[in-house]
Each structure stands twice: as structure tokens, then as C-alpha cells.
Short mmCIF file of C-alpha atoms and ligand atoms in Angstrom, two decimals:
data_model
loop_
_atom_site.label_atom_id
_atom_site.label_comp_id
_atom_site.label_asym_id
_atom_site.label_seq_id
_atom_site.Cartn_x
_atom_site.Cartn_y
_atom_site.Cartn_z
CA MET A 12 -36.25 -146.18 -10.30
CA LEU A 13 -35.98 -142.85 -12.04
CA VAL A 14 -34.83 -142.56 -15.62
CA VAL A 15 -33.41 -139.12 -16.33
CA MET A 16 -33.26 -138.08 -19.97
CA ASN A 17 -30.61 -135.85 -21.52
CA ARG A 18 -31.54 -132.22 -21.76
CA HIS A 19 -31.83 -132.57 -25.54
CA ALA A 20 -33.60 -135.92 -25.63
CA THR A 21 -36.27 -136.10 -28.30
CA ALA A 22 -39.93 -136.98 -27.75
CA GLU A 23 -39.31 -140.26 -29.63
CA GLN A 24 -36.48 -141.18 -27.25
CA VAL A 25 -38.73 -140.49 -24.25
CA GLU A 26 -41.45 -142.59 -25.82
CA ALA A 27 -38.99 -145.45 -26.40
CA VAL A 28 -38.14 -145.45 -22.68
CA VAL A 29 -41.83 -145.48 -21.76
CA LEU A 30 -42.42 -148.43 -24.11
CA LYS A 31 -39.44 -150.28 -22.65
CA ILE A 32 -40.82 -149.77 -19.13
CA ARG A 33 -44.24 -151.04 -20.21
CA SER A 34 -42.73 -154.04 -21.95
CA LEU A 35 -41.36 -155.09 -18.56
CA GLY A 36 -44.90 -155.01 -17.14
CA LEU A 37 -44.14 -151.85 -15.14
CA THR A 38 -45.75 -148.42 -15.00
CA ALA A 39 -44.06 -145.33 -16.44
CA HIS A 40 -44.70 -141.91 -14.93
CA PRO A 41 -43.28 -139.06 -16.99
CA ILE A 42 -42.50 -136.35 -14.42
CA PRO A 43 -43.30 -132.78 -15.33
CA GLY A 44 -40.06 -130.81 -14.92
CA ALA A 45 -38.67 -127.51 -16.14
CA GLN A 46 -35.10 -128.55 -17.09
CA ARG A 47 -35.26 -132.14 -18.24
CA VAL A 48 -37.65 -135.00 -18.69
CA ALA A 49 -37.55 -137.74 -16.08
CA ILE A 50 -39.59 -140.90 -15.99
CA GLY A 51 -40.47 -142.59 -12.72
CA ILE A 52 -40.95 -146.35 -12.70
CA THR A 53 -43.30 -148.11 -10.30
CA GLY A 54 -44.63 -151.63 -10.07
CA ASN A 55 -41.28 -153.45 -9.74
CA LYS A 56 -41.02 -155.83 -6.80
CA GLY A 57 -37.23 -155.87 -6.47
CA GLY A 58 -34.50 -153.51 -7.68
CA LEU A 59 -34.11 -152.89 -11.41
CA GLU A 60 -30.84 -152.95 -13.33
CA PRO A 61 -29.93 -149.38 -14.44
CA ASP A 62 -28.41 -150.87 -17.63
CA LEU A 63 -31.89 -151.75 -18.83
CA PHE A 64 -32.38 -148.04 -19.48
CA THR A 65 -28.98 -146.37 -19.63
CA THR A 66 -28.28 -148.23 -22.87
CA LEU A 67 -31.24 -146.54 -24.59
CA PRO A 68 -30.61 -143.40 -26.68
CA GLY A 69 -31.25 -140.07 -24.92
CA VAL A 70 -30.98 -141.48 -21.40
CA ALA A 71 -28.60 -139.60 -19.07
CA GLU A 72 -28.88 -141.84 -16.01
CA ALA A 73 -31.07 -144.30 -14.15
CA ILE A 74 -31.25 -143.72 -10.41
CA ARG A 75 -32.54 -146.06 -7.73
CA VAL A 76 -35.05 -144.29 -5.46
CA SER A 77 -34.30 -145.19 -1.88
CA GLN A 78 -37.56 -144.06 -0.26
CA PRO A 79 -40.72 -146.18 -0.25
CA PHE A 80 -42.61 -143.14 -1.48
CA LYS A 81 -41.40 -142.58 -5.02
CA LEU A 82 -43.27 -140.03 -7.10
CA VAL A 83 -43.81 -137.58 -4.23
CA SER A 84 -40.13 -137.65 -3.29
CA ARG A 85 -37.54 -134.98 -4.02
CA GLU A 86 -35.27 -137.73 -5.29
CA VAL A 87 -37.61 -138.14 -8.23
CA LYS A 88 -38.58 -134.50 -8.71
CA GLU A 89 -36.26 -131.83 -7.44
CA GLU A 90 -38.35 -128.76 -8.23
CA ASP A 91 -41.20 -127.71 -5.97
CA THR A 92 -44.64 -128.62 -7.19
CA VAL A 93 -46.63 -125.45 -7.80
CA ILE A 94 -50.39 -125.81 -8.00
CA GLU A 95 -52.22 -123.02 -9.77
CA VAL A 96 -55.80 -122.50 -8.73
CA ARG A 97 -57.63 -119.75 -10.57
CA GLY A 98 -54.69 -117.34 -10.37
CA ALA A 99 -53.67 -118.25 -6.81
CA THR A 100 -50.86 -120.71 -6.09
CA LEU A 101 -50.07 -123.46 -3.62
CA GLY A 102 -46.35 -124.10 -3.32
CA GLY A 103 -43.29 -122.67 -5.05
CA ARG A 104 -41.20 -119.75 -3.86
CA GLY A 105 -43.87 -117.16 -4.55
CA GLY A 106 -46.63 -116.01 -2.28
CA LEU A 107 -47.84 -117.98 0.69
CA ALA A 108 -51.26 -119.58 0.29
CA VAL A 109 -53.67 -118.28 2.90
CA VAL A 110 -56.78 -120.41 3.26
CA ALA A 111 -59.32 -118.96 5.68
CA GLY A 112 -62.96 -119.34 6.54
CA PRO A 113 -65.35 -121.05 8.89
CA CYS A 114 -65.05 -124.63 10.01
CA SER A 115 -68.56 -125.28 8.67
CA VAL A 116 -70.70 -123.37 6.24
CA GLU A 117 -73.70 -122.43 8.39
CA SER A 118 -75.69 -119.79 6.53
CA GLU A 119 -75.50 -117.39 3.62
CA GLU A 120 -74.83 -114.44 5.88
CA GLN A 121 -72.16 -116.22 7.92
CA LEU A 122 -70.30 -117.44 4.83
CA LEU A 123 -70.50 -114.30 2.72
CA ASP A 124 -69.53 -112.02 5.61
CA THR A 125 -66.52 -114.22 6.35
CA ALA A 126 -65.56 -114.52 2.70
CA HIS A 127 -65.54 -110.77 2.11
CA ALA A 128 -63.63 -110.19 5.35
CA VAL A 129 -60.87 -112.74 4.73
CA LYS A 130 -60.54 -111.55 1.15
CA ARG A 131 -60.05 -107.97 2.34
CA ALA A 132 -57.40 -109.20 4.77
CA GLY A 133 -55.47 -110.93 1.97
CA ALA A 134 -56.61 -114.56 1.83
CA ARG A 135 -56.83 -116.11 -1.65
CA PHE A 136 -58.68 -119.27 -0.66
CA LEU A 137 -61.96 -119.68 1.21
CA ARG A 138 -62.46 -122.79 3.33
CA GLY A 139 -65.75 -124.08 4.69
CA GLY A 140 -67.06 -127.54 5.37
CA ALA A 141 -70.23 -128.80 3.71
CA TYR A 142 -69.79 -132.38 4.93
CA LYS A 143 -68.40 -132.49 8.44
CA PRO A 144 -66.66 -135.47 10.03
CA ARG A 145 -67.91 -135.02 13.59
CA THR A 146 -66.89 -137.19 16.50
CA SER A 147 -70.49 -137.30 17.73
CA PRO A 148 -73.38 -138.27 15.45
CA TYR A 149 -75.54 -135.81 17.42
CA GLU A 150 -73.47 -132.80 16.39
CA PHE A 151 -73.94 -130.61 13.31
CA GLN A 152 -73.08 -132.65 10.23
CA GLY A 153 -72.95 -129.84 7.66
CA LEU A 154 -75.40 -128.39 5.17
CA ALA A 155 -74.27 -130.67 2.32
CA GLU A 156 -75.17 -129.37 -1.17
CA GLU A 157 -76.74 -126.23 0.20
CA ALA A 158 -73.33 -125.35 1.66
CA LEU A 159 -71.60 -126.13 -1.64
CA LYS A 160 -73.97 -123.73 -3.43
CA LEU A 161 -73.17 -121.02 -0.89
CA LEU A 162 -69.44 -121.62 -1.41
CA ALA A 163 -69.92 -121.23 -5.17
CA ARG A 164 -71.83 -118.01 -4.54
CA ALA A 165 -69.01 -116.72 -2.30
CA ARG A 166 -66.48 -117.54 -5.04
CA GLU A 167 -68.57 -115.61 -7.55
CA GLU A 168 -68.74 -112.57 -5.29
CA THR A 169 -65.13 -112.53 -4.08
CA GLY A 170 -63.02 -114.44 -6.60
CA LEU A 171 -61.66 -116.60 -3.77
CA SER A 172 -60.89 -120.23 -4.62
CA ILE A 173 -62.91 -122.78 -2.69
CA VAL A 174 -61.39 -125.46 -0.46
CA THR A 175 -63.88 -127.93 0.98
CA GLU A 176 -63.75 -131.42 2.40
CA VAL A 177 -64.87 -134.51 0.56
CA MET A 178 -65.68 -137.32 2.98
CA ASP A 179 -66.46 -140.26 0.73
CA VAL A 180 -66.54 -141.65 -2.79
CA GLU A 181 -70.35 -141.31 -2.94
CA THR A 182 -70.41 -137.54 -2.56
CA LEU A 183 -67.17 -136.92 -4.49
CA PRO A 184 -68.82 -136.09 -7.84
CA MET A 185 -71.07 -133.52 -6.21
CA VAL A 186 -68.32 -131.91 -4.13
CA ALA A 187 -66.07 -131.83 -7.21
CA ASP A 188 -68.79 -129.93 -9.08
CA TYR A 189 -68.27 -126.99 -6.73
CA ALA A 190 -64.79 -127.17 -5.15
CA ASP A 191 -61.55 -125.79 -6.57
CA VAL A 192 -59.49 -127.79 -4.08
CA LEU A 193 -60.73 -131.05 -2.58
CA GLN A 194 -59.76 -131.41 1.06
CA VAL A 195 -59.18 -134.90 2.44
CA GLY A 196 -59.68 -134.65 6.19
CA ALA A 197 -57.40 -136.07 8.84
CA ARG A 198 -59.76 -138.96 9.54
CA ASN A 199 -59.73 -139.97 5.89
CA MET A 200 -56.01 -139.74 5.22
CA GLN A 201 -55.87 -143.51 4.79
CA ASN A 202 -59.26 -143.97 3.16
CA PHE A 203 -57.64 -145.73 0.25
CA SER A 204 -60.74 -146.08 -1.91
CA LEU A 205 -61.27 -142.32 -1.65
CA LEU A 206 -57.60 -141.67 -2.42
CA LYS A 207 -57.68 -143.99 -5.45
CA GLN A 208 -60.71 -142.20 -6.83
CA LEU A 209 -59.16 -138.77 -6.24
CA GLY A 210 -56.01 -139.99 -7.95
CA THR A 211 -57.92 -140.43 -11.20
CA MET A 212 -59.17 -136.84 -11.08
CA ARG A 213 -57.33 -133.79 -12.32
CA ARG A 214 -58.23 -131.53 -9.44
CA PRO A 215 -56.01 -130.24 -6.63
CA VAL A 216 -56.21 -132.18 -3.37
CA LEU A 217 -55.32 -130.87 0.08
CA LEU A 218 -54.34 -133.96 2.06
CA LYS A 219 -54.45 -133.42 5.80
CA ARG A 220 -52.31 -135.49 8.10
CA GLY A 221 -54.03 -138.27 10.01
CA PRO A 222 -54.03 -137.63 13.78
CA SER A 223 -51.82 -140.68 14.35
CA ALA A 224 -50.06 -140.90 11.02
CA THR A 225 -46.29 -140.86 10.69
CA ILE A 226 -44.75 -138.64 8.04
CA LYS A 227 -43.96 -141.74 6.01
CA GLU A 228 -47.57 -142.99 6.13
CA TRP A 229 -48.73 -139.54 5.12
CA LEU A 230 -46.39 -139.44 2.13
CA MET A 231 -47.50 -142.94 1.16
CA ALA A 232 -51.10 -141.68 1.20
CA ALA A 233 -50.04 -138.84 -1.11
CA GLU A 234 -48.33 -141.44 -3.31
CA TYR A 235 -51.75 -143.07 -3.86
CA LEU A 236 -52.91 -139.84 -5.50
CA VAL A 237 -49.80 -139.09 -7.52
CA SER A 238 -49.28 -142.68 -8.70
CA ARG A 239 -52.69 -142.51 -10.33
CA GLY A 240 -51.74 -139.36 -12.18
CA ASN A 241 -52.98 -136.58 -9.92
CA TYR A 242 -49.87 -134.51 -9.29
CA GLU A 243 -51.74 -131.60 -7.75
CA VAL A 244 -51.42 -132.60 -4.13
CA ALA A 245 -50.68 -130.32 -1.17
CA LEU A 246 -50.05 -131.58 2.35
CA CYS A 247 -51.50 -129.97 5.47
CA GLU A 248 -50.09 -130.51 8.95
CA ARG A 249 -53.00 -130.18 11.40
CA GLY A 250 -51.66 -131.59 14.63
CA ILE A 251 -51.16 -135.12 15.86
CA ARG A 252 -52.41 -136.94 18.91
CA THR A 253 -49.94 -137.06 21.77
CA PHE A 254 -50.16 -137.48 25.56
CA GLU A 255 -50.78 -133.74 25.93
CA THR A 256 -54.32 -132.77 26.94
CA MET A 257 -53.91 -129.03 27.50
CA THR A 258 -54.20 -128.47 23.76
CA ARG A 259 -56.53 -130.18 21.26
CA ASN A 260 -53.67 -131.68 19.26
CA THR A 261 -49.92 -131.18 19.07
CA LEU A 262 -49.01 -129.21 15.97
CA ASP A 263 -45.99 -131.04 14.62
CA LEU A 264 -43.94 -128.25 13.12
CA ASN A 265 -41.04 -130.69 12.75
CA ALA A 266 -43.02 -132.05 9.83
CA VAL A 267 -42.63 -128.83 7.83
CA PRO A 268 -38.86 -128.82 7.18
CA VAL A 269 -38.77 -132.61 7.10
CA LEU A 270 -41.47 -132.76 4.42
CA LYS A 271 -39.91 -129.92 2.44
CA ALA A 272 -36.68 -131.92 2.31
CA LEU A 273 -38.28 -135.28 1.51
CA SER A 274 -40.94 -134.16 -0.93
CA HIS A 275 -41.61 -131.62 -3.66
CA LEU A 276 -45.26 -131.21 -2.62
CA PRO A 277 -46.50 -127.94 -1.06
CA VAL A 278 -46.88 -128.02 2.72
CA LEU A 279 -49.50 -126.04 4.61
CA VAL A 280 -50.01 -125.69 8.34
CA ASP A 281 -53.40 -125.60 10.07
CA PRO A 282 -52.82 -124.02 13.49
CA SER A 283 -56.55 -123.99 14.28
CA HIS A 284 -56.94 -127.76 14.60
CA GLY A 285 -53.29 -128.00 15.60
CA ILE A 286 -53.71 -126.26 18.93
CA GLY A 287 -57.48 -125.86 19.17
CA LEU A 288 -57.36 -122.69 21.29
CA ARG A 289 -58.27 -119.35 19.72
CA ALA A 290 -55.87 -117.42 21.95
CA HIS A 291 -52.90 -119.39 20.60
CA VAL A 292 -53.81 -119.96 16.96
CA ALA A 293 -51.97 -116.85 15.77
CA ALA A 294 -48.73 -117.84 17.52
CA MET A 295 -48.74 -121.23 15.82
CA ALA A 296 -49.69 -119.75 12.44
CA ARG A 297 -46.67 -117.43 12.71
CA ALA A 298 -44.50 -120.36 13.75
CA GLY A 299 -45.70 -122.39 10.76
CA VAL A 300 -44.70 -119.65 8.34
CA ALA A 301 -41.36 -119.22 10.10
CA ALA A 302 -40.77 -122.97 9.80
CA GLY A 303 -41.07 -122.73 6.03
CA ALA A 304 -44.67 -123.70 5.33
CA ASP A 305 -46.05 -122.77 1.91
CA GLY A 306 -49.25 -121.53 3.46
CA ILE A 307 -51.66 -121.63 6.35
CA MET A 308 -55.25 -122.75 6.80
CA VAL A 309 -57.06 -120.80 9.52
CA GLU A 310 -60.61 -121.05 10.82
CA VAL A 311 -62.36 -117.68 10.97
CA HIS A 312 -65.92 -116.99 12.10
CA PRO A 313 -67.77 -113.68 12.46
CA HIS A 314 -69.21 -114.88 15.81
CA PRO A 315 -67.12 -117.80 17.09
CA GLU A 316 -69.21 -118.10 20.27
CA ALA A 317 -72.21 -119.03 18.09
CA ALA A 318 -70.35 -121.36 15.68
CA LEU A 319 -71.88 -124.77 15.00
CA SER A 320 -68.43 -126.38 14.97
CA ASP A 321 -64.95 -125.48 16.21
CA GLY A 322 -65.90 -122.09 17.65
CA ALA A 323 -63.29 -122.44 20.39
CA GLN A 324 -60.49 -122.39 17.82
CA SER A 325 -61.99 -119.93 15.31
CA LEU A 326 -60.52 -116.45 15.05
CA THR A 327 -62.77 -113.42 14.89
CA VAL A 328 -62.37 -111.21 11.84
CA PRO A 329 -60.28 -108.57 13.70
CA GLU A 330 -58.05 -111.32 15.09
CA PHE A 331 -57.53 -112.69 11.58
CA GLU A 332 -56.75 -109.22 10.25
CA GLU A 333 -54.10 -108.77 12.90
CA LEU A 334 -52.67 -112.20 12.17
CA MET A 335 -52.35 -111.31 8.50
CA LEU A 336 -50.24 -108.26 9.37
CA GLN A 337 -47.95 -110.45 11.46
CA VAL A 338 -47.78 -113.14 8.79
CA ARG A 339 -46.68 -110.55 6.23
CA SER A 340 -43.66 -109.59 8.31
CA ILE A 341 -42.74 -113.18 9.17
CA ALA A 342 -43.10 -114.09 5.49
CA ALA A 343 -40.71 -111.29 4.54
CA ALA A 344 -38.20 -112.55 7.11
CA VAL A 345 -38.11 -115.97 5.41
CA GLY A 346 -38.08 -114.59 1.87
CA ARG A 347 -41.73 -115.09 1.08
CA THR A 348 -44.66 -112.81 0.31
CA VAL A 349 -48.36 -113.05 1.06
C1 PEP B 23 -61.55 -129.17 9.18
O1 PEP B 23 -60.68 -128.69 8.42
O2 PEP B 23 -62.53 -128.54 9.57
C2 PEP B 23 -61.33 -130.52 9.70
C3 PEP B 23 -62.34 -131.32 10.01
O3 PEP B 23 -60.01 -130.79 9.82
P1 PEP B 23 -59.27 -132.17 10.21
O4 PEP B 23 -59.68 -133.16 9.16
O5 PEP B 23 -57.84 -131.78 10.17
O6 PEP B 23 -59.74 -132.56 11.59
MN1 MN B 24 -62.83 -127.50 11.98
#
């Protein structure tokens, strides 16, 4: 249930609603909003009687939330969530978020060259994996803390915000020491202990879609974060597993408008993992922006043929520069900027 306060409700009236919710053994979630205060209620097993709250002073209405995901839904919060990261934004009607960089951090030269190049081309976020979830245990697993230090160095030199994956609860404190945005990878979308821990933090999370997750399961995973108080969650569509084998995954662009309608969270598209083929990454990045995504995440490598992971889907620097020109015109066509 969502309790919506009058526009002129006092802080004491809001507090009285929160206390009432707690007295029923339920959890109150005051929702940050520009116009009015609203308080989400979770923890109830069945439906609640609106009268419990509408009789309290300052309450405008009490609305039943029909979706199983509550706090991430547009029913509960109409305005877009806008996440500010060191001057750059994820979500909202402003500029698109462009996250670019190598799949894995491999060396100082590789990372810094890429960082300077993507910054020049207009990216505001630098991606790069320090801990890599590889299908084979014999493949490159990432440089761990050494990579995190290089990412911090790249941030210092370029001012880009750092997006990097956290794979488990054990390494979370260390990754959080360096990252501006904590990426939860597709394979970990339903790692509930990781999600619970991230929910207690006040640090933006980029939650990628599980390869076989439905949109509802994905939003429920986001609910784990938000219900524990971390409202700074962005979603990233990165392709799902289908019967198709000609491409690495099937980028589900349906998810973009559907998520934008169902949820207030920012939605990014990752065409690199979505299609897995360098020659077609740009087309799907453009399509993602045209579909209404709030940003894109693109793998870029100065020498993709020598990359230690995902070289086949990594754009060269000139290819990324060209993509950015195209993205600027598509963005303008859908009323956005880069
Ligand atoms: C990545 O971003 O490099 C990555 C491993 O992505 P995903 O979790 O979507 O496979
Ligand atoms: Mn990758």
C-alpha cells in the first residue's frame, strides 16, 4: 500500500503515519518525491484497509499497489529516479548516460588509453572489470585490487565515474572502496545475499538482467535493494538467452519501454553483451537509445584482437567515436542529449 500525504502535510503528520505503520508490525518507506510525500508500506501478508491511514491527519489517500514489486514501481513513485554520480547522471530527462570501457581491466596502458579516448568521445562513466565472472575457470579472471587501483587512477586523470562489477559479499567492501557505481552482473542478478548487502549501502548499483530472468524477476531483484533503503538502482538490459545461436544473446529491447512504464528506475542498454558481435554493436546501441533507454554501456578496447575477454564484441576507439556521433543524433530525435 502507498499512503500519499497532502501537499501541505507537516513533518509531524508524516511521522504519525510512519508510527502507525510500525505499530502494525509493518515497514514504512518514505519515498523521496518532488511534489508530495508518500510512504510505501511493505511486510503485510494480505491487503490492508485504506481507512487505517486515510483517517489520519494530513493523509490524502491510501492506494493499493497491484504489482508484486512495490517500491520500484511507478505506482508508488511517479517521477523518474535520477542518480547523481560525481556530476554525471543516470536517469531523468537530461543527458543520456554513456558508460564505456574495456570488458576487463588488463594493464595501466590499456585502461588509461581507453579512458582518455572514451572521455574525449563524450562518455561520462568508465567501465572495466576487476573481478570477472568467466564461464571457464581457465580463462582470465581479472586483476582484482590491482585493477581497482588502476580504475581509481583513471578517474583521477579523467574525472570519469567508475562502474565495476562486484561478484560477491566477500569482496564487496574492497570494490566499494574504489567504485562509484557497483555493477551486479547478469549471473548474480538473483544472488540474494549480495543484493541484501548492497541494499544496506548508500551507493549506486547497476543491476544487469539475468540471462534467463523475466522482467518481473528482474524488478523483484531490484526490490531487494530498494526495500533495504538503497534507492540508487539502475537497470541494464544485456540480452537474454533464446534459441538463437547466430548472436551471443538476444537483446530484449522490448524491456526498455516496458520497464520505463512499470518502474521509475533508470534503464540502460548494453548492446555489447546483447549481440556479442562488434560489427553490430553500434546498430543495437542506436536502437536502445531510440527505444527510450536512459543510457548505454559499451565495451571499448584499444586493440580488441588482443583483449583478454570479450574482444569479439569490443569496439575500437574509432568505432566508438563514430557511434557517439550517431547516438547524439538519435538522442536529439527522441528529445534527449548526450
Ligand atoms: C560485463 O559487463 O563485462 C559482464 C560480465 O556482463 P554480464 O554480467 O551482463 O554478462
Ligand atoms: Mn564483457
